[in-house]
PDB file of C-alpha atoms in Angstrom:
ATOM      1  CA  UNK O   1       0.000   0.000   0.000  1.00 52.00           C
ATOM      2  CA  UNK O   2       1.349   3.420  -0.966  1.00 60.00           C
ATOM      3  CA  UNK O   3       2.018   6.075   1.641  1.00 81.00           C
ATOM      4  CA  UNK O   4      -0.405   8.953   1.839  1.00 92.00           C
ATOM      5  CA  UNK O   5       0.882  12.193   0.389  1.00 97.00           C
ATOM      6  CA  UNK O   6       0.609  14.945   2.986  1.00 97.00           C
ATOM      7  CA  UNK O   7       0.801  18.701   2.536  1.00 98.00           C
ATOM      8  CA  UNK O   8       2.031  20.558   5.627  1.00 97.00           C
ATOM      9  CA  UNK O   9       1.023  24.200   5.338  1.00 97.00           C
ATOM     10  CA  UNK O  10       1.148  27.386   7.359  1.00 95.00           C
ATOM     11  CA  UNK O  11       1.904  31.035   7.180  1.00 90.00           C
ATOM     12  CA  UNK O  12       5.274  32.306   8.334  1.00 88.00           C
ATOM     13  CA  UNK O  13       6.308  33.117  11.901  1.00 87.00           C
ATOM     14  CA  UNK O  14       4.734  31.436  14.904  1.00 88.00           C
ATOM     15  CA  UNK O  15       2.320  29.372  12.832  1.00 90.00           C
ATOM     16  CA  UNK O  16       5.265  27.922  10.931  1.00 90.00           C
ATOM     17  CA  UNK O  17       7.107  27.230  14.195  1.00 90.00           C
ATOM     18  CA  UNK O  18       4.088  25.209  15.338  1.00 92.00           C
ATOM     19  CA  UNK O  19       4.062  23.332  12.036  1.00 93.00           C
ATOM     20  CA  UNK O  20       7.726  22.433  12.562  1.00 90.00           C
ATOM     21  CA  UNK O  21       6.695  20.545  15.705  1.00 93.00           C
ATOM     22  CA  UNK O  22       5.204  18.010  13.263  1.00 94.00           C
ATOM     23  CA  UNK O  23       8.584  17.322  11.619  1.00 91.00           C
ATOM     24  CA  UNK O  24       8.537  13.661  12.759  1.00 91.00           C
ATOM     25  CA  UNK O  25       5.332  13.183  10.728  1.00 91.00           C
ATOM     26  CA  UNK O  26       6.901  14.892   7.730  1.00 91.00           C
ATOM     27  CA  UNK O  27       9.601  12.246   7.735  1.00 89.00           C
ATOM     28  CA  UNK O  28       7.088   9.369   7.833  1.00 92.00           C
ATOM     29  CA  UNK O  29       4.919  10.444   4.893  1.00 93.00           C
ATOM     30  CA  UNK O  30       5.543  11.514   1.331  1.00 94.00           C
ATOM     31  CA  UNK O  31       5.213  15.175   2.201  1.00 95.00           C
ATOM     32  CA  UNK O  32       5.825  18.717   1.081  1.00 96.00           C
ATOM     33  CA  UNK O  33       5.498  22.148   2.674  1.00 95.00           C
ATOM     34  CA  UNK O  34       3.545  25.216   1.621  1.00 96.00           C
ATOM     35  CA  UNK O  35       4.234  28.494   3.393  1.00 93.00           C
ATOM     36  CA  UNK O  36       4.407  32.216   2.742  1.00 90.00           C
ATOM     37  CA  UNK O  37       7.363  33.706   0.915  1.00 82.00           C
ATOM     38  CA  UNK O  38       9.487  35.744   3.324  1.00 76.00           C
ATOM     39  CA  UNK O  39      13.099  36.857   3.566  1.00 69.00           C
ATOM     40  CA  UNK O  40      13.929  33.557   5.272  1.00 67.00           C
ATOM     41  CA  UNK O  41      14.580  30.338   3.389  1.00 61.00           C
ATOM     42  CA  UNK O  42      12.866  27.129   4.390  1.00 64.00           C
ATOM     43  CA  UNK O  43      15.214  24.171   4.069  1.00 66.00           C
ATOM     44  CA  UNK O  44      13.349  21.633   6.192  1.00 70.00           C
ATOM     45  CA  UNK O  45      11.851  19.719   3.259  1.00 66.00           C
ATOM     46  CA  UNK O  46      12.852  18.673  -0.233  1.00 77.00           C
ATOM     47  CA  UNK O  47       9.735  20.199  -1.735  1.00 91.00           C
ATOM     48  CA  UNK O  48       8.664  23.653  -0.563  1.00 92.00           C
ATOM     49  CA  UNK O  49       6.116  25.854  -2.294  1.00 95.00           C
ATOM     50  CA  UNK O  50       5.450  29.489  -1.515  1.00 93.00           C
ATOM     51  CA  UNK O  51       2.320  31.608  -1.362  1.00 95.00           C
ATOM     52  CA  UNK O  52       2.101  35.384  -1.123  1.00 92.00           C
ATOM     53  CA  UNK O  53       1.964  36.887   2.357  1.00 90.00           C
ATOM     54  CA  UNK O  54      -1.543  38.137   3.083  1.00 88.00           C
ATOM     55  CA  UNK O  55      -2.720  40.775   5.538  1.00 87.00           C
ATOM     56  CA  UNK O  56      -6.488  41.256   5.612  1.00 84.00           C
ATOM     57  CA  UNK O  57      -6.041  44.909   6.580  1.00 88.00           C
ATOM     58  CA  UNK O  58      -4.087  45.781   3.436  1.00 88.00           C
ATOM     59  CA  UNK O  59      -5.743  47.239   0.371  1.00 90.00           C
ATOM     60  CA  UNK O  60      -4.491  44.453  -1.909  1.00 92.00           C
ATOM     61  CA  UNK O  61      -5.910  41.659   0.284  1.00 91.00           C
ATOM     62  CA  UNK O  62      -8.401  40.271  -2.266  1.00 93.00           C
ATOM     63  CA  UNK O  63      -6.017  40.290  -5.252  1.00 94.00           C
ATOM     64  CA  UNK O  64      -3.391  38.479  -3.154  1.00 94.00           C
ATOM     65  CA  UNK O  65      -5.950  35.876  -2.068  1.00 94.00           C
ATOM     66  CA  UNK O  66      -6.817  35.327  -5.737  1.00 96.00           C
ATOM     67  CA  UNK O  67      -3.125  34.905  -6.603  1.00 96.00           C
ATOM     68  CA  UNK O  68      -2.821  32.411  -3.739  1.00 95.00           C
ATOM     69  CA  UNK O  69      -5.867  30.552  -5.049  1.00 97.00           C
ATOM     70  CA  UNK O  70      -4.190  30.178  -8.463  1.00 98.00           C
ATOM     71  CA  UNK O  71      -0.898  29.116  -6.859  1.00 98.00           C
ATOM     72  CA  UNK O  72      -2.803  26.654  -4.663  1.00 98.00           C
ATOM     73  CA  UNK O  73      -4.486  25.106  -7.716  1.00 98.00           C
ATOM     74  CA  UNK O  74      -1.099  24.648  -9.360  1.00 98.00           C
ATOM     75  CA  UNK O  75       0.424  23.084  -6.226  1.00 98.00           C
ATOM     76  CA  UNK O  76      -2.497  20.736  -5.551  1.00 98.00           C
ATOM     77  CA  UNK O  77      -2.800  19.531  -9.123  1.00 97.00           C
ATOM     78  CA  UNK O  78       0.955  18.942  -9.297  1.00 98.00           C
ATOM     79  CA  UNK O  79       1.354  17.200  -5.928  1.00 98.00           C
ATOM     80  CA  UNK O  80      -2.115  15.636  -5.490  1.00 98.00           C
ATOM     81  CA  UNK O  81      -2.066  15.488  -1.667  1.00 98.00           C
ATOM     82  CA  UNK O  82      -4.384  13.111   0.162  1.00 98.00           C
ATOM     83  CA  UNK O  83      -4.320  15.281   3.286  1.00 98.00           C
ATOM     84  CA  UNK O  84      -3.414  18.820   4.255  1.00 98.00           C
ATOM     85  CA  UNK O  85      -2.328  19.499   7.831  1.00 98.00           C
ATOM     86  CA  UNK O  86      -2.247  23.198   8.606  1.00 97.00           C
ATOM     87  CA  UNK O  87      -1.776  25.630  11.460  1.00 95.00           C
ATOM     88  CA  UNK O  88      -3.218  28.527   9.434  1.00 88.00           C
ATOM     89  CA  UNK O  89      -3.585  31.454   8.673  1.00 88.00           C
ATOM     90  CA  UNK O  90      -5.332  33.415   5.908  1.00 89.00           C
ATOM     91  CA  UNK O  91      -2.955  32.684   3.016  1.00 91.00           C
ATOM     92  CA  UNK O  92      -3.631  28.968   3.528  1.00 94.00           C
ATOM     93  CA  UNK O  93      -7.433  29.125   3.160  1.00 95.00           C
ATOM     94  CA  UNK O  94      -7.448  28.823  -0.661  1.00 96.00           C
ATOM     95  CA  UNK O  95      -5.080  25.848  -0.430  1.00 97.00           C
ATOM     96  CA  UNK O  96      -7.396  24.076   2.028  1.00 98.00           C
ATOM     97  CA  UNK O  97     -10.381  24.709  -0.233  1.00 97.00           C
ATOM     98  CA  UNK O  98      -8.630  23.341  -3.313  1.00 98.00           C
ATOM     99  CA  UNK O  99      -7.490  20.213  -1.445  1.00 98.00           C
ATOM    100  CA  UNK O 100     -11.043  19.682  -0.137  1.00 98.00           C
ATOM    101  CA  UNK O 101     -12.658  20.201  -3.563  1.00 97.00           C
ATOM    102  CA  UNK O 102     -10.218  17.690  -5.038  1.00 97.00           C
ATOM    103  CA  UNK O 103     -11.362  15.105  -2.470  1.00 98.00           C
ATOM    104  CA  UNK O 104      -8.545  15.415   0.061  1.00 98.00           C
ATOM    105  CA  UNK O 105      -8.864  15.642   3.828  1.00 98.00           C
ATOM    106  CA  UNK O 106      -8.298  18.879   5.757  1.00 99.00           C
ATOM    107  CA  UNK O 107      -6.752  18.762   9.239  1.00 98.00           C
ATOM    108  CA  UNK O 108      -6.528  22.098  11.023  1.00 98.00           C
ATOM    109  CA  UNK O 109      -4.666  22.864  14.251  1.00 97.00           C
ATOM    110  CA  UNK O 110      -5.818  26.088  15.931  1.00 95.00           C
ATOM    111  CA  UNK O 111      -3.021  28.337  17.151  1.00 92.00           C
ATOM    112  CA  UNK O 112      -1.375  27.629  20.504  1.00 92.00           C
ATOM    113  CA  UNK O 113      -1.612  31.373  21.182  1.00 91.00           C
ATOM    114  CA  UNK O 114      -5.412  31.288  21.089  1.00 91.00           C
ATOM    115  CA  UNK O 115      -6.683  30.518  24.570  1.00 92.00           C
ATOM    116  CA  UNK O 116      -9.840  32.647  24.868  1.00 93.00           C
ATOM    117  CA  UNK O 117     -10.890  33.570  21.334  1.00 94.00           C
ATOM    118  CA  UNK O 118     -10.892  31.895  17.916  1.00 95.00           C
ATOM    119  CA  UNK O 119      -8.899  32.960  14.876  1.00 93.00           C
ATOM    120  CA  UNK O 120     -10.692  34.149  11.742  1.00 92.00           C
ATOM    121  CA  UNK O 121      -9.042  31.336   9.796  1.00 94.00           C
ATOM    122  CA  UNK O 122     -10.114  28.791  12.387  1.00 96.00           C
ATOM    123  CA  UNK O 123     -13.724  29.983  12.230  1.00 96.00           C
ATOM    124  CA  UNK O 124     -13.732  29.640   8.436  1.00 96.00           C
ATOM    125  CA  UNK O 125     -11.952  26.280   8.166  1.00 97.00           C
ATOM    126  CA  UNK O 126     -13.916  24.733  11.060  1.00 98.00           C
ATOM    127  CA  UNK O 127     -16.945  24.621   8.755  1.00 97.00           C
ATOM    128  CA  UNK O 128     -15.323  22.140   6.348  1.00 98.00           C
ATOM    129  CA  UNK O 129     -12.329  20.578   8.129  1.00 98.00           C
ATOM    130  CA  UNK O 130     -12.333  16.799   8.455  1.00 99.00           C
ATOM    131  CA  UNK O 131     -10.457  17.063  11.755  1.00 98.00           C
ATOM    132  CA  UNK O 132     -10.067  20.212  13.815  1.00 98.00           C
ATOM    133  CA  UNK O 133      -7.707  20.367  16.794  1.00 97.00           C
ATOM    134  CA  UNK O 134      -7.522  22.932  19.577  1.00 97.00           C
ATOM    135  CA  UNK O 135      -4.543  23.256  21.894  1.00 96.00           C
ATOM    136  CA  UNK O 136      -6.494  24.552  24.877  1.00 96.00           C
ATOM    137  CA  UNK O 137      -9.589  22.912  26.331  1.00 96.00           C
ATOM    138  CA  UNK O 138     -11.138  26.376  26.764  1.00 96.00           C
ATOM    139  CA  UNK O 139     -11.356  26.656  22.958  1.00 96.00           C
ATOM    140  CA  UNK O 140     -13.937  23.861  22.786  1.00 97.00           C
ATOM    141  CA  UNK O 141     -16.592  26.467  23.632  1.00 97.00           C
ATOM    142  CA  UNK O 142     -15.946  28.013  20.194  1.00 97.00           C
ATOM    143  CA  UNK O 143     -15.374  24.721  18.391  1.00 98.00           C
ATOM    144  CA  UNK O 144     -17.598  22.120  20.103  1.00 98.00           C
ATOM    145  CA  UNK O 145     -16.640  19.294  17.724  1.00 98.00           C
ATOM    146  CA  UNK O 146     -12.915  20.014  17.947  1.00 98.00           C
ATOM    147  CA  UNK O 147     -10.433  17.494  19.289  1.00 98.00           C
ATOM    148  CA  UNK O 148      -8.363  18.504  22.309  1.00 97.00           C
ATOM    149  CA  UNK O 149      -5.170  16.535  22.928  1.00 94.00           C
ATOM    150  CA  UNK O 150      -3.105  19.249  24.598  1.00 92.00           C
ATOM    151  CA  UNK O 151      -0.527  21.595  23.134  1.00 90.00           C
ATOM    152  CA  UNK O 152       1.668  20.889  20.151  1.00 88.00           C
ATOM    153  CA  UNK O 153       4.809  21.908  22.072  1.00 75.00           C
TER     154      UNK O 153
END
């Protein structure tokens, strides 16, 4: 039986640091990483794809999301992942949608930093995620069907 192909995706910064905690899983599966393009290189995986950084408060938010949607289509149709595991945020939403539309599974891990309020990305992806994890039990009040197993750290 062939290994599942897994996409590990997140924005840059703290979300990416949380994703790196899953490095042991990356080594087990046929995997690749999708993250935002920043000044820092990502050399943790053989295959790394980049999306545009997105800030919902910037004027060019919608055009950048459209560009990320097109990039996501290209990545998903090239790699054909069975599963996406993501720690968010906004730039990753189009990627999750494309994976889901193509028949893949979406696994979302809400940010460790969110103890008392949900993220916008979490609220959006919760509606269609196949598995949704929270890192604090207090977050189950926002995501009643979420899975709590403790923190990723």
